[in-house]
Amino acid sequence: MGLIRLCFETHKGPLLSMAQVSLQGGQVTSWRNEKGEELLFTSSKANFKPSKAIRGGIPICFPQFGNCGSLEQHGFARNKIWTIEEITPPLQPNDFNRKGCVDLLLKPSEEDLKCWPHSFEFRLRVLLGVDGDLTLTSRVRNINGKPFTFSFAYHTYLLVSDISEVRIEGLETVDYLDNLHQRERFTEQGDAITFECEVDRVYLHCPNVIAVLDHKKQRTYVIRKEGLPDVVVWNPWEKKSKSMVHFADEEYKQMLCVDGAAIEKPITLKPGEEWTGRLQLLVVPSTFCDEQFDL
Ligand code: TA6
């Protein structure tokens, strides 16, 4: 079957930003700014073969985040081939005057229903805005006869110039579950999160706007989320990188995962109910960030 990639661009004057989505996993695999600079990390060892999770971009973790449930790590959605759905009526005002929008659909196969016996429709809209911002809107509808419960994450691999020169603002004093300490609960002490070793945490009930400052590139990723109370922060650092599949040993220096997620309190949908989880990514010059976002 091979991979089908969709490219769509928006024009802002002479400039061009671009996003690319793979039907494999319904996964954004590239997002570039108007200078053509890549903003998402994808491993040089990434495997694009069907039913393999692509190491990079924005994999969708559904219907399970992590490996605490009966399913494979991070669920099956990221290993599935999604279909393109004709552009449905706009979700938000002005949706249509923004070029660069695609709607994808995932429904469970007979095989999926054997391991997760719940009928659902998962609609994913990927929208590239005129400011080069990228918005992912997930809508999961229960078309099952009985309620079901799931957890979720946009497993966002941000491309950074040097992980030791990156800081996250907006998670100060927030509680987190530390996956490196049996999910023990701690409270974030620092005034900003910086990186000097492996980090694998789920921050709980977080503010809906956080920022990732890449000092060297003088750029800031502003992450806005809706319907996603939690934020996963992950960098495998040196040792873990060596044991990971589809990942080169030194690549931990150029990536940081900051995921909008719903993990601590899984979502339960009754028959006919629909859940929406939205993530908007915007890149601004760091100087702009301090003034605009009172983080
Ligand atoms: O997001 C954190 C995490 O759950 C880590 O524990 C690490 O396993 C990472 O996801 C990547 O998972 P993957 O299955 O893509 O190798």
GROMACS .gro file of C-alpha atoms and ligand atoms in nm, residues 53 55 65-66 73-74 78 155 157 179 200 232-234 240 244-245 257 259, ligand 1:
model
   35
   53ALA     CA    1   0.488   0.373   1.454
   55ARG     CA    2   0.939   0.800   1.519
   65PHE     CA    3  -0.145   0.625   2.641
   66GLY     CA    4   0.163   0.433   2.756
   73GLN     CA    5   0.220   0.082   2.397
   74HIS     CA    6   0.029   0.404   2.311
   78ARG     CA    7  -0.067   0.537   1.532
  155HIS     CA    8   0.282   1.278   2.106
  157TYR     CA    9   0.817   1.563   1.877
  179ASN     CA   10   0.740   0.751   3.494
  200ASP     CA   11   0.951   1.117   3.147
  232VAL     CA   12   0.362   1.476   2.890
  233VAL     CA   13   0.724   1.594   2.891
  234TRP     CA   14   0.977   1.342   2.760
  240LYS     CA   15   1.759   0.525   2.696
  244MET     CA   16   1.519   0.272   2.157
  245VAL     CA   17   1.400   0.147   1.816
  257CYS     CA   18   0.828   1.567   2.332
  259ASP     CA   19   0.227   1.629   2.449
  296TA6     O1   20   0.586   0.985   2.629
  296TA6     C1   21   0.658   0.917   2.703
  296TA6     C2   22   0.669   0.771   2.666
  296TA6     O2   23   0.563   0.700   2.716
  296TA6     C3   24   0.804   0.724   2.713
  296TA6     O3   25   0.793   0.642   2.826
  296TA6     C4   26   0.864   0.654   2.592
  296TA6     O4   27   0.840   0.520   2.591
  296TA6     C5   28   0.795   0.729   2.479
  296TA6     O5   29   0.666   0.748   2.521
  296TA6     C6   30   0.806   0.668   2.343
  296TA6     O6   31   0.729   0.558   2.329
  296TA6     P1   32   0.741   0.471   2.193
  296TA6     O7   33   0.645   0.358   2.211
  296TA6     O8   34   0.704   0.561   2.080
  296TA6     O9   35   0.884   0.427   2.185
   0.00000   0.00000   0.00000
